[in-house]
Amino acid sequence: MENAQKFSARNLDFYYGDVKALDDISITIGKNQVTALIGPSGCGKSTFLRCLNRMNDLIPGTRVQGLIHLDGEDIYAPKVDVVNLRRRVGMVFQKPNPFPKTIFENVAYGLRVNGIKDKKSLRQQVEKSLHQAALWEEVKDRLNGSALGLSGGQQQRLCIARALAVEPDVLLMDEPASALDPIATQKIEDLIHELKKNFTIIIVTHSMQQAARVSDITAFFYMGKLIETGDTETVFTRPSLQQTEDYITGRFG
Amino acid sequence: MEDRKHFVNSLEKLKMMLLNMATMTRRAVENANQAFQDRNEGLAQAVIDGDHAINDLEVQIDNISLKLLALEQPMARDLRFIIGAMRISNDLERIADQAVNVAERTLFLCQHPPLDPIPAMEQLMEVTGDMLDRAIKSFVEEDPKQAISIREMDDTADHWTMVVLQTLIENMVQNTPEGEKRLVNTRRSVQTIIASRCLERVGDLSTNIGEHVAFIVTGMNVKHQKIAF
Ligand SMILES: Nc1ncnc2c1ncn2[C@@H]1O[C@H](COP(=O)(O)OP(=O)(O)OP(=O)(O)O)[C@@H](O)[C@H]1O
Ligand SMILES: [Mg+2]
């Protein structure tokens, strides 16, 4: 199954000051696929993820070289509207970070930022996003309650709903389940399977099992380099490189 | 990153158990053949009595494998090794059953005067023994090339099985006098044919083991395919 390509990075280097954090990364990310980024701590997974929606721009002293295309267009081109890019490429972080507002307002936040004022459209879009994030049933009676009153797993799905509300194409997830218990993790993983029908998902995870369970493609990073990328099934049953084998079988260091 | 010492040790232990089982199975086949050729009832009985130890090992290997799969969630080569170990032990157990079967035929045949020696039977023992040896060796040496080459010996094994069958059919049809003697001769021949079938199975199962070894080492499923390394 050949998916249309969503992202394509070519010879991407990334620097924090003088420190090269990404070294010559080239990868194609298919549309409506789940791509898992794995690799030891500090190998550059989060850095790469943040390059995809230019979140790194917010960190002073950083520098990008090389190309990243989204739907065939250079996202680092001068004319690119970064706010719009971040709307198209949403992000969910490791720790659920709801705003200290109501559940409704959390999800409506991005819509309001985008200038939507109509009460009915707001309500519709909030409801739709909560459905997509598989949270609606649990919160439909308490939309005006505080988001901080939700469990960790619910908060994380709320953050996913918040990201989905602005109708992105791509969802970047940086260890979205690492702070959650197994049941909440299971819900997030089920959700990922559901969401990939409509979204392209790139997920960073430290759990090999999670990468194996949720992703179609797995990319193994090591010391800023992309070592191997391939079908998840192949990477986890017969990786082509010894380094990948050593990492996924836990024979590292 | 932890280096999974405990897990690596468990895999090593699993490998040792499998080697142990392979050695015992190889010896069972060897002894069954020897007992058959020498009409040695004691040795045949020893093969039959020794089988439970091989069965026990298969169960132990299954248990350890299941535990490792559930608790360690192995990946890549580790995963293939454990799955391969379960398959290999299953085939070894079946090979040992064939040895028991040959030993049982031997006990029967020892109750009657011997047939004329059948050279094809000796050939069959030799080639299937070689196949098993090669299967075990390919596992120890993790050598997929050697593992796959076992297949090529299968035609030879089939050939000698056919020759045994033909020889004994001729024997039954041609030089059998009437009455009691004919019955005995037919029985001896049929028992010998069954023994030859068992040996042929030993060859087949050794071929399977070779395929499991190739799977463990390369990740390729080579069953029912022509693949060269
Ligand atoms: N804001 C920053 N300023 C300077 N260096 C940074 C910054 N963020 C990351 N780095 C460095 O860049 C390299 C890659 O870090 P990154 O966070 O991308 O790794 P990671 O693979 O996501 O690790 P982890 O699994 O621990 O989250 C590391 O050496 C890290 O120290
Ligand atoms: Mg990170």
PDB file of C-alpha atoms and ligand atoms in Angstrom, chain A residues 45-46 174-175 204, ligand 2:
ATOM      1  CA  LYS A  45      13.119  12.737  18.200  1.00  0.00           C
ATOM      2  CA  SER A  46      11.455  15.751  19.792  1.00  0.00           C
ATOM      3  CA  ASP A 174       5.434  13.627  21.762  1.00  0.00           C
ATOM      4  CA  GLU A 175       5.177  10.692  24.172  1.00  0.00           C
ATOM      5  CA  VAL A 204       7.376   9.825  19.575  1.00  0.00           C
TER       6      VAL A 204
HETATM    7 MG    MG C   2      11.830  14.077  23.469  1.00  0.00          MG
END
